[in-house]
Short mmCIF file of C-alpha atoms in Angstrom, two decimals:
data_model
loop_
_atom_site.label_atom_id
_atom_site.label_comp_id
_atom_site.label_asym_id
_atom_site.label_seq_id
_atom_site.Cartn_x
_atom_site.Cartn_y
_atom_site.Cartn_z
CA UNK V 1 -1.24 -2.47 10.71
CA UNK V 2 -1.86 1.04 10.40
CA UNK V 3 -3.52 3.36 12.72
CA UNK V 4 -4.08 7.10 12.51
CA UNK V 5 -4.60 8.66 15.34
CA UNK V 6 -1.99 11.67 15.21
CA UNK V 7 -4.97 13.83 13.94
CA UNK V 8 -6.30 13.54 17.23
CA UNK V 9 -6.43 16.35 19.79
CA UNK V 10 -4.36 14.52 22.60
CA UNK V 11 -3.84 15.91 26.15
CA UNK V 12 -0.22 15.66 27.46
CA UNK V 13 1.67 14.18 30.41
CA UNK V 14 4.66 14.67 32.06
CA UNK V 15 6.28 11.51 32.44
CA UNK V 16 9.03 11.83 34.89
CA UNK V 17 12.22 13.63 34.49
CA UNK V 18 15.30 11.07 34.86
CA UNK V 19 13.97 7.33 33.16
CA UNK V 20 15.60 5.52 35.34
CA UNK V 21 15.04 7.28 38.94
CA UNK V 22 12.73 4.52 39.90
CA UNK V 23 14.07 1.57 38.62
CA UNK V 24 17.98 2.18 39.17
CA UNK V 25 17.32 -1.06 42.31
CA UNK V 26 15.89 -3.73 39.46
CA UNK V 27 19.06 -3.09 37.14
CA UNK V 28 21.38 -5.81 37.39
CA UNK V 29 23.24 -5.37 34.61
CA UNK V 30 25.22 -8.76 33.60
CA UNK V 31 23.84 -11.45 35.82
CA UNK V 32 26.29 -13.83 37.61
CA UNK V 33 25.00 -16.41 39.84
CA UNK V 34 28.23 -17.72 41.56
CA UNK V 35 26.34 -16.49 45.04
CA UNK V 36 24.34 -17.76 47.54
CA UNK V 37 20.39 -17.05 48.24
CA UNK V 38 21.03 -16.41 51.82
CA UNK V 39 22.91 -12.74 51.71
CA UNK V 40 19.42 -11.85 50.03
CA UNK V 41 17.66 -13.23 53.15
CA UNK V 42 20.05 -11.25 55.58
CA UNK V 43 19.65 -8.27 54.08
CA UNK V 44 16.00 -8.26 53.57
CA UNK V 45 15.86 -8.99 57.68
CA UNK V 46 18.11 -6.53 58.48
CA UNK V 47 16.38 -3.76 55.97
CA UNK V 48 12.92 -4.58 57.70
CA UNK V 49 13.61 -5.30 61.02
CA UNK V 50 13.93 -1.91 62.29
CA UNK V 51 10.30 -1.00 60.72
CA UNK V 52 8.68 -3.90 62.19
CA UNK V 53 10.52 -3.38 65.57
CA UNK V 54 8.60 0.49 65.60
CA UNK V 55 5.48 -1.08 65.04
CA UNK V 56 5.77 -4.06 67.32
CA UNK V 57 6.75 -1.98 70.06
CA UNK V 58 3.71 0.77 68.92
CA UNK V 59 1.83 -2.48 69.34
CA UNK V 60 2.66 -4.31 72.27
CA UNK V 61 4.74 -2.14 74.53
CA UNK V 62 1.60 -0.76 76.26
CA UNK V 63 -1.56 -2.86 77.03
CA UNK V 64 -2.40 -1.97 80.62
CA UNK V 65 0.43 -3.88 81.97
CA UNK V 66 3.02 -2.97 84.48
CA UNK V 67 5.74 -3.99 82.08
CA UNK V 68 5.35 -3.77 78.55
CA UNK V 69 6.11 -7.05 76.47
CA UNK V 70 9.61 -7.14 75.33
CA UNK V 71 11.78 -7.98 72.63
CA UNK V 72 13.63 -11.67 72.64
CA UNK V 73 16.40 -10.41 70.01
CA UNK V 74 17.40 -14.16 69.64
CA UNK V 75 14.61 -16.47 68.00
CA UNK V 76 16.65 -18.98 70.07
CA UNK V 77 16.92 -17.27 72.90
CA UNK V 78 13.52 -17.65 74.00
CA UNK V 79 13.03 -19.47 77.50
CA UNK V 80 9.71 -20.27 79.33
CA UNK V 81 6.11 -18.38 79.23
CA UNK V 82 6.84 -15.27 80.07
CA UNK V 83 5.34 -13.42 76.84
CA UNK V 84 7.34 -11.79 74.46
CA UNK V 85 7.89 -11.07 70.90
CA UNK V 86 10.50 -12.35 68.34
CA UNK V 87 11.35 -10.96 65.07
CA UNK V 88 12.46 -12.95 61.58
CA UNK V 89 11.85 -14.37 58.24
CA UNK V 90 8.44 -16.56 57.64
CA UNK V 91 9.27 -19.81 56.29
CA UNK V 92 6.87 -22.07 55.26
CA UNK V 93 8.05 -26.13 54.65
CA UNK V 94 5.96 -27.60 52.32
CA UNK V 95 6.57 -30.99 50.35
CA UNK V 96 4.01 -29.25 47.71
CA UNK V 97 6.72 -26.48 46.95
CA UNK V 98 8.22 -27.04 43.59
CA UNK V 99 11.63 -28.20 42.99
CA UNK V 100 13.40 -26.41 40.01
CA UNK V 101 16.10 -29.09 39.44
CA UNK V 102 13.44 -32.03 39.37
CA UNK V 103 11.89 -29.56 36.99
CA UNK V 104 14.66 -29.16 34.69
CA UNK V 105 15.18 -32.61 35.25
CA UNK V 106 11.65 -34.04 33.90
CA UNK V 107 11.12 -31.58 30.90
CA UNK V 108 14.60 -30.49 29.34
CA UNK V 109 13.61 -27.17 29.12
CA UNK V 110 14.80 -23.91 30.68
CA UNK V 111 11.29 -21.77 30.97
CA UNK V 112 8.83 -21.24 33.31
CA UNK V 113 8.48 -23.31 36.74
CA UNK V 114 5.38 -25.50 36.32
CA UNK V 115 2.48 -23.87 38.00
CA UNK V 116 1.70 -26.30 41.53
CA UNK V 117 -0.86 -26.40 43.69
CA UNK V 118 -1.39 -24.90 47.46
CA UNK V 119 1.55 -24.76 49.48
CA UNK V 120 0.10 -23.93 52.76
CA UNK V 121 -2.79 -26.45 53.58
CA UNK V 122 -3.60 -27.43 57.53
CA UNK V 123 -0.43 -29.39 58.92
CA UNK V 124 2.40 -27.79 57.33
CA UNK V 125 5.09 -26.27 59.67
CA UNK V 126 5.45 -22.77 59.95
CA UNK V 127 8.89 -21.25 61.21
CA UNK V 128 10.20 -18.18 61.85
CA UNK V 129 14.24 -17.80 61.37
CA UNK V 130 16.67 -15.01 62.24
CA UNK V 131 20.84 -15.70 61.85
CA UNK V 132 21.11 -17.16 65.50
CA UNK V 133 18.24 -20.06 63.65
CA UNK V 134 14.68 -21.09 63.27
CA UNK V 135 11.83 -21.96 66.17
CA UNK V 136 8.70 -23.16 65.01
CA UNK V 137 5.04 -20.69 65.24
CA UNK V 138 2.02 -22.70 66.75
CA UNK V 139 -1.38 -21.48 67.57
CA UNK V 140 -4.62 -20.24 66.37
CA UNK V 141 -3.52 -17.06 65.06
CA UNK V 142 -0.66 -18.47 62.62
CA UNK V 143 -3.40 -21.12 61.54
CA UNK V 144 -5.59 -17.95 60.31
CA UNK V 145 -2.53 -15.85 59.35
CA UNK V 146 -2.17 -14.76 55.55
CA UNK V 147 1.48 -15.61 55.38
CA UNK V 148 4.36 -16.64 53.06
CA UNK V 149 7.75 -17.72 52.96
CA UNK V 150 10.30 -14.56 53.45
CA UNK V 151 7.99 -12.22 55.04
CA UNK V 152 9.48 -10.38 57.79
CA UNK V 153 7.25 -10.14 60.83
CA UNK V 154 6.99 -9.87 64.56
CA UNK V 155 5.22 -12.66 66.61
CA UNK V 156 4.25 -12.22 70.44
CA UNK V 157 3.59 -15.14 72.06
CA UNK V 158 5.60 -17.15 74.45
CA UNK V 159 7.55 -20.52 74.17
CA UNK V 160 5.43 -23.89 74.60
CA UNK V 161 6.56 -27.32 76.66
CA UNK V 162 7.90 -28.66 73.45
CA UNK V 163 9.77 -25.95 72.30
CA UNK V 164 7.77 -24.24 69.86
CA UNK V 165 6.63 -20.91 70.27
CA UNK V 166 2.85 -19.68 70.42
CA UNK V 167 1.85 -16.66 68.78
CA UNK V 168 -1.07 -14.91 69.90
CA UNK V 169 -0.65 -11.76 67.98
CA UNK V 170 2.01 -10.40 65.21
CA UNK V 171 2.53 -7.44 63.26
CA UNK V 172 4.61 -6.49 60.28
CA UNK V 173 7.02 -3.46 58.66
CA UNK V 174 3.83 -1.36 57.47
CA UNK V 175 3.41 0.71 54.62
CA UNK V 176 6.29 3.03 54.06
CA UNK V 177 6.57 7.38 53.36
CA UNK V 178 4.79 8.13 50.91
CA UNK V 179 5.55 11.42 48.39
CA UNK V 180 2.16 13.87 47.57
CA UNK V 181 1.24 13.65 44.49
CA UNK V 182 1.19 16.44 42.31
CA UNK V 183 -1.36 16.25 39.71
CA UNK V 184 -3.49 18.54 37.23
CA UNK V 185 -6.86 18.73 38.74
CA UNK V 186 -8.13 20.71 35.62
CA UNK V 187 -8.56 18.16 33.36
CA UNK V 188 -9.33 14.49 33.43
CA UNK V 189 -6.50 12.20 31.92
CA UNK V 190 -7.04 8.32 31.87
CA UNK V 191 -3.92 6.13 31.29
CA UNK V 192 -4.26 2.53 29.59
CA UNK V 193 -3.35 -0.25 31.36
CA UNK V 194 -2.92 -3.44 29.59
CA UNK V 195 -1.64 -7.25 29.87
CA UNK V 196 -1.22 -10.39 28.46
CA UNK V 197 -1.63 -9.83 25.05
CA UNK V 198 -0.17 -12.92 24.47
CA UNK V 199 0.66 -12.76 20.60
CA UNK V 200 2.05 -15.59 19.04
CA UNK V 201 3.81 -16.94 15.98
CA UNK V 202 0.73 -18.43 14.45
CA UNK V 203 -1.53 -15.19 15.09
CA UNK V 204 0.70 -12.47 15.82
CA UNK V 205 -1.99 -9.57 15.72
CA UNK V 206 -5.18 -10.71 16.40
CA UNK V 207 -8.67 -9.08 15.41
CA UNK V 208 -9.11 -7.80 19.04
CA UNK V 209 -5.56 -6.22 19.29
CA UNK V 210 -6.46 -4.32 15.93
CA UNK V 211 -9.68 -2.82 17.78
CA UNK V 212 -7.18 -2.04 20.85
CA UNK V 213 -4.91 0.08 19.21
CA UNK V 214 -7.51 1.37 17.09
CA UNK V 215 -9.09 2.58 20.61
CA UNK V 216 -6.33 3.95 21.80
CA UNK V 217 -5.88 5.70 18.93
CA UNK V 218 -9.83 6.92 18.87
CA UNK V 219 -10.05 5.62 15.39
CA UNK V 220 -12.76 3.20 17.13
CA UNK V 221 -15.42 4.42 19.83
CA UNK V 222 -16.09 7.71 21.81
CA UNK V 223 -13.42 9.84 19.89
CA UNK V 224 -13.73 12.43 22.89
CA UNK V 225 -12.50 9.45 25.49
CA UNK V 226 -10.09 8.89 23.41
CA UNK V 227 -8.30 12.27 23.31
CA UNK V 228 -8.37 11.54 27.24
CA UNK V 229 -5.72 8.63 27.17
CA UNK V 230 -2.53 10.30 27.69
CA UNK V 231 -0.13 7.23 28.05
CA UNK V 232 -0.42 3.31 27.53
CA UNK V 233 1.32 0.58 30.09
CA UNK V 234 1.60 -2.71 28.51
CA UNK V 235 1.91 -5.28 32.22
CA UNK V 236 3.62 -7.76 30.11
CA UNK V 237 3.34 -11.41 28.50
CA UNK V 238 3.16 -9.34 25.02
CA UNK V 239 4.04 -12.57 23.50
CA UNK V 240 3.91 -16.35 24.13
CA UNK V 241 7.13 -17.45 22.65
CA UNK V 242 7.58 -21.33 23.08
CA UNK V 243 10.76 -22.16 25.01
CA UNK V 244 13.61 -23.37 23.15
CA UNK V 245 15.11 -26.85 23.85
CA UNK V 246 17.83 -27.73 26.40
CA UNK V 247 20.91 -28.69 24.48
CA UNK V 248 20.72 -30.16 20.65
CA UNK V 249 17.98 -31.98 18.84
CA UNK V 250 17.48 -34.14 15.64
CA UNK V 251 14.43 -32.22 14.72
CA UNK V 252 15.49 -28.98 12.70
CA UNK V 253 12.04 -27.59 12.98
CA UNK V 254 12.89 -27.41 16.86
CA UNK V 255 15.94 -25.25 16.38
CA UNK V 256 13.81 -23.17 14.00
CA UNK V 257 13.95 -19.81 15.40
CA UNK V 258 12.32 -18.00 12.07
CA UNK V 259 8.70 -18.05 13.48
CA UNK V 260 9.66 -16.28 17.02
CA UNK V 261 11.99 -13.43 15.04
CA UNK V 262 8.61 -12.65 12.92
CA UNK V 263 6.54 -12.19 15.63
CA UNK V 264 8.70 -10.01 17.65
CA UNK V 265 9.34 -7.93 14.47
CA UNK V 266 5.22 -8.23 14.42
CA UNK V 267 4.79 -7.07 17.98
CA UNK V 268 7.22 -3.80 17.51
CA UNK V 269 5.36 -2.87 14.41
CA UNK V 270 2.10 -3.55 16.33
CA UNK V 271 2.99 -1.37 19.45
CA UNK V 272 4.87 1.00 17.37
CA UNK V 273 1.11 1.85 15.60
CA UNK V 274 0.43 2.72 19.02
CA UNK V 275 3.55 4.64 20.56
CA UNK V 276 2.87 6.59 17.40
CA UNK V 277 0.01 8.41 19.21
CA UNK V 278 0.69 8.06 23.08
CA UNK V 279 3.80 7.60 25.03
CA UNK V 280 3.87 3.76 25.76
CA UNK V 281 5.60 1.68 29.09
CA UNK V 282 6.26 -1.60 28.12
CA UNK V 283 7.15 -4.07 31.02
CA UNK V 284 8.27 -8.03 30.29
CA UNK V 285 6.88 -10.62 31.61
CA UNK V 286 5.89 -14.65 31.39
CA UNK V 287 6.62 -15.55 27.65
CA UNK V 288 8.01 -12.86 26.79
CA UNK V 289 11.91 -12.74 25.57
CA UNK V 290 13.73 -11.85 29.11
CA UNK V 291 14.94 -13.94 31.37
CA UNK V 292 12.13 -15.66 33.78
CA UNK V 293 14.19 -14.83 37.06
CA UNK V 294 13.01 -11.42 38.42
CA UNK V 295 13.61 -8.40 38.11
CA UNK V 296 12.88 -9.03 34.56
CA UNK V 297 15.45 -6.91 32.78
CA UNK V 298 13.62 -3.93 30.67
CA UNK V 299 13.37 -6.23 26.98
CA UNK V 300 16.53 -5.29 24.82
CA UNK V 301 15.97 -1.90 22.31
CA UNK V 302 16.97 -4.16 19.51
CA UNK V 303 13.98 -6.08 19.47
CA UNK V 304 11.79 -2.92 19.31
CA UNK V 305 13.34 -1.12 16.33
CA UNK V 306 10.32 0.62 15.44
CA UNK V 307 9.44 1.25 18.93
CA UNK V 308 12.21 3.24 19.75
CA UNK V 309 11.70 5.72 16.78
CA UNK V 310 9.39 7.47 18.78
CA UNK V 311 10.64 9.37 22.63
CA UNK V 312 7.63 8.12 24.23
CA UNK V 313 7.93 4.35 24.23
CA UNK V 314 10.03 3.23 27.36
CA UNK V 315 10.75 -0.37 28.43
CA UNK V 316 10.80 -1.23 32.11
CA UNK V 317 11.80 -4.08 34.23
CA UNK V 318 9.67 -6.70 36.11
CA UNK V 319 8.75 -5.13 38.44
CA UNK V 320 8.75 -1.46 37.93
CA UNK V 321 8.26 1.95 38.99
CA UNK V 322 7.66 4.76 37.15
CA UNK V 323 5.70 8.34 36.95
CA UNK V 324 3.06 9.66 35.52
CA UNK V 325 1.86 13.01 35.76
CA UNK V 326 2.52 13.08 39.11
CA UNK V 327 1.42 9.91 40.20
CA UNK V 328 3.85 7.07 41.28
CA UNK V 329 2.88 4.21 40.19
CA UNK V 330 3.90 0.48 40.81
CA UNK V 331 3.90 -1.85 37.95
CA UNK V 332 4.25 -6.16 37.99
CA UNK V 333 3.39 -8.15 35.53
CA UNK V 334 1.97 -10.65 38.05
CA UNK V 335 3.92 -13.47 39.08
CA UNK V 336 4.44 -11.92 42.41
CA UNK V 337 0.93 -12.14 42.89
CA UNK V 338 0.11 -15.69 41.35
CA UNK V 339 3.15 -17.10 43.54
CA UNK V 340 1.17 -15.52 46.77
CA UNK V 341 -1.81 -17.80 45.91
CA UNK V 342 -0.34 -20.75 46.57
CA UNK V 343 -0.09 -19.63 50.50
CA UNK V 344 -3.89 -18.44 50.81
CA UNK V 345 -5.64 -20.12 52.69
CA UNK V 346 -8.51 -18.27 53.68
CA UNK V 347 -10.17 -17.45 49.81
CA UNK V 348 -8.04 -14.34 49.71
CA UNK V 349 -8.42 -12.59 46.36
CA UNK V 350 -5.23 -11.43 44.12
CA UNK V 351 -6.27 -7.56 45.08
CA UNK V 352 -5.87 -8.48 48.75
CA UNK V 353 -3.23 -10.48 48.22
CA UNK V 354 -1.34 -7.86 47.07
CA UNK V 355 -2.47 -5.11 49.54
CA UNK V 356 -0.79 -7.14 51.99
CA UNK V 357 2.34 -6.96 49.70
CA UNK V 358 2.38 -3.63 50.98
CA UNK V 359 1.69 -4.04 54.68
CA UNK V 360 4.63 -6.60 54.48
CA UNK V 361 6.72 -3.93 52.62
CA UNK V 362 7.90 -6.22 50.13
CA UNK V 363 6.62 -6.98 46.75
CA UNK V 364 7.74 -10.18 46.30
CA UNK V 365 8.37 -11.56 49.81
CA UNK V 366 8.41 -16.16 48.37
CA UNK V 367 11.63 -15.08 46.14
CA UNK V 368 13.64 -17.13 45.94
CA UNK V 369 11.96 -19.75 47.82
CA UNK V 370 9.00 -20.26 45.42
CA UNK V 371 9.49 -17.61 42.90
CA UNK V 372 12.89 -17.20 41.05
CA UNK V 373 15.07 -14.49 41.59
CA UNK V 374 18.38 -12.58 40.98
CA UNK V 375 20.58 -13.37 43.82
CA UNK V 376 21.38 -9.99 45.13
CA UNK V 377 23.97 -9.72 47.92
CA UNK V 378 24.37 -6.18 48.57
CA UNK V 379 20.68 -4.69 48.77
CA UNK V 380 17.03 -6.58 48.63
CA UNK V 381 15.40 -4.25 45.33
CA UNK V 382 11.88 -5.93 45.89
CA UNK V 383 11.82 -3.92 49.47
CA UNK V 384 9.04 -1.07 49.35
CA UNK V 385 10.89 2.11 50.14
CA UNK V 386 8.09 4.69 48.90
CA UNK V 387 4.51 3.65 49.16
CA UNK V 388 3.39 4.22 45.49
CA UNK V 389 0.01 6.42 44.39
CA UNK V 390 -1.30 2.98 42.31
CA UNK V 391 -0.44 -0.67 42.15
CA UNK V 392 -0.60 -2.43 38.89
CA UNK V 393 -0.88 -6.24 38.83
CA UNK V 394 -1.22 -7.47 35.68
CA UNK V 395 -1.78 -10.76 33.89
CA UNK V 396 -4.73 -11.62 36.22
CA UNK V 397 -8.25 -13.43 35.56
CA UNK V 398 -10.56 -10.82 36.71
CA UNK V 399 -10.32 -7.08 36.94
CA UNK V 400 -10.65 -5.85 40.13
CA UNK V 401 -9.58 -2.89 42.22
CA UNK V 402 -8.90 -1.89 45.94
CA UNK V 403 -7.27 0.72 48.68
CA UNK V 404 -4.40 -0.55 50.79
CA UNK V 405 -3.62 2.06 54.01
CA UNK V 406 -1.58 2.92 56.09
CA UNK V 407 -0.72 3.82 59.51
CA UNK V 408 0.11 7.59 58.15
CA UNK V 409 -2.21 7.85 56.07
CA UNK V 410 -0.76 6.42 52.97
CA UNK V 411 -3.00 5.17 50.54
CA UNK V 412 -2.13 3.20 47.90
CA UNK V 413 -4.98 2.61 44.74
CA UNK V 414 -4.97 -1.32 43.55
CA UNK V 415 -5.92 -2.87 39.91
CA UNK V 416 -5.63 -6.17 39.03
CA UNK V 417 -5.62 -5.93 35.31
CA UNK V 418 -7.16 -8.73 33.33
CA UNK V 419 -5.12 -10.74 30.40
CA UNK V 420 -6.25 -9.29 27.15
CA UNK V 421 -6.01 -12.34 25.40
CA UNK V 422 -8.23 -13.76 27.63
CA UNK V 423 -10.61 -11.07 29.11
CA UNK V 424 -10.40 -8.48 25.56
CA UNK V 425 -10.66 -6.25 28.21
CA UNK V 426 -8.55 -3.10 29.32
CA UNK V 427 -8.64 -0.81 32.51
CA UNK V 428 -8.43 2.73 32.50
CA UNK V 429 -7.06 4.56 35.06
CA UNK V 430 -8.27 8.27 35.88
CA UNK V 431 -5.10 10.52 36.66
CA UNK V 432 -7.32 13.23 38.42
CA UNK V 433 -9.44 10.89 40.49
CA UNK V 434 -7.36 7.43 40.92
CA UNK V 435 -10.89 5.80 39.76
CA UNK V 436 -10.84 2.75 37.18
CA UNK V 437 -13.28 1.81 34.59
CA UNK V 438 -13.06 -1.60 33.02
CA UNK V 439 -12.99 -1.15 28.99
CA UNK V 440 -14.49 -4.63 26.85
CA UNK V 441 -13.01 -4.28 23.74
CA UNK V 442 -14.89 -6.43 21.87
CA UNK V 443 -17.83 -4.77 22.79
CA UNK V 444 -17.32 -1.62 21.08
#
């Protein structure tokens, strides 16, 4: 498919000096997983404890009383009901959690976990663990908590007759620094954020990916808008490639690999139409060809041949920052997100799911419990060090955006960004402004 959109007056934006400034935590170059999950545990705790200590003791060390509440350092060391305040990892035991050998087990397939139900429904026993060990959380306010397995928190409350302790109150790391942005206020500049194109080998391109890059390009609609989009971010699941089988199989047509090498030459020609006329970001994501554990590893140059002809296409991992003009911006492709759902338990939507991402200071707090990971041992990368500008989540059902804030003032712009394939719908993101603007394509 050809587009022409070179001929079109296009403003320009500075992407970001070194590629990988952002991203040099998500790199894991050849994965081994001889190691354990629990050094990724320990040093998430001992990364966030610190932060949530400041804020806990912000919190609770004044309240009118003659001696402020203090810290138990010891989850285990708490004794009678004098109040205090613990700090540790949430964990959440639920039979409803998935298993990922029973998985492999049942299906003979290495892909995706199988999407469950709620894992956090009334009952379920909530603990909070440090390295001395675990002492369950009872009470009202952990009943009406947003919460999730390997969130790092602070609980006040005070130990119970049986053992358990009762929170009445808790706090969390908080939203870190976060860097001014330096934008051009002359000019608006919109950048493209899309996800879940979900091509496939039977329909690699369809109809409404044509009128997408044809968009982008301003080949299709208000020409002027389209000499406003300065930069396209593709939130991943480009593709839906069918998982291969587990071992050998009688049927040749199952060990037929022809159909998923066409589309992926299909999808570089397709976004190469596109990178032709706009620096493009292209993250991976579920059913795409990268490895399901995240971070997602930025999807290998040789599959984008065409691609990579042009200086402006860039592949990220899972998740991702990068900048734009200015603006830092956080990119996932979603399952952080989805994985979160499972622990609401109050209605809470995927845009305030993940604005609590950020008050927890982690962007993917259930891996590895729910949500397969890397097993790092010297650093946790999904730790928010720099509060970013905007949060993209893609992959989601609805488009939908929102403010997350902090203590200092940060503020942090949120976008769910619906599935193409799905939706047919785009969002585009105002550089000057931080506003958003839902775009139906198939109502052009």
């Amino acid at each position: 498919m050809d587009v022409d959109g070179a001929s079109i007056p296009r403003a320009q934006v500075a992407l970001g000096g070194d590629p990988d400034k952002h991203q040099s935590e998500f790199l894991t170059g050849r994965r081994r997983y001889m190691q354990q999950f629990n050094e990724l545990y320990y040093q998430r705790l001992q990364t966030l404890k610190p932060f949530v200590q400041h804020h806990a003791q912000n919190k609770w060390g004044h309240q009118g009383r003659k001696q402020p509440i203090q810290l138990t350092p010891k989850v285990l060391n708490v004794e009678g009901p004098e109040p205090t305040y613990i700090i540790g990892s949430v964990f959440i035991d639920s039979p409803a959690k998935p298993s990922t050998l029973e998985q492999v087990e049942k299906t003979h397939w290495i892909s995706e976990p199988e999407a469950p139900g709620k894992y956090r429904v009334d009952g379920e026993a909530v603990y909070l663990e440090d390295e001395s060990g675990r002492i369950r959380l009872v009470g009202k306010a952990i009943d009406d908590a947003t919460l999730a397995s390997g969130v790092v928190a602070a609980m006040m409350g005070s130990e119970t007759a049986d053992g358990s302790f009762e929170v009445v109150d808790m706090c969390f790391a908080g939203m870190p620094a976060q860097p001014a942005r330096a934008f051009d206020d002359s000019q608006d500049k919109f950048v493209a954020l899309v996800s879940g194109l979900g091509a496939t080998a039977e329909q690699p391109v369809t109809l409404e990916m044509q009128l997408l890059a044809e968009f982008l390009a301003g080949s299709v609609g208000d020409q002027r808008r389209g000499a406003q989009i300065v930069q396209t971010v593709v939130l991943g699941s480009t593709m839906r490639l069918t998982a291969p089988p587990l071992g050998h199989t009688e049927d040749a047509r199952a060990n037929d690999r022809a159909p998923a090498q066409q589309l992926v030459r299909a999808v570089d020609a397709y976004l190469a139409d596109i990178a032709a006329t706009m620096p493009l970001t292209l993250l991976p994501g579920s059913g795409d060809p990268a490895d399901v554990s995240l971070p997602q590893q930025p999807l290998p140059p040789s599959l984008f041949a065409q691609c990579h002809a042009f200086s402006g296409f860039r592949t990220r991992t899972n998740p991702a920052y990068f900048e734009i003009d200015g603006t830092l911006v956080l990119g996932t492709s979603g399952q952080n997100v989805d994985d979160l759902w499972h622990y609401a338990r109050r209605g809470e939507t995927p845009c305030q799911l993940a604005a609590q991402t950020l008050q927890w200071r982690h962007v993917a707090p259930t891996a590895p419990d729910t949500l397969w990971c890397y097993p790092f041992t010297e650093h946790d990368p999904f730790v928010v060090r720099t509060a970013p500008h905007v949060y993209a989540v893609g992959n989601q059902c609805a488009f939908d955006v929102g403010a997350a804030e902090g203590t200092d003032g940060q503020l942090t712009r949120l976008i769910m960004v619906p599935a193409f394939a799905q939706t047919q719908s785009i969002v585009l993101l105002n550089l000057r402004s931080l506003e958003c603007s839902l775009v139906r394509i198939d109502a052009l």
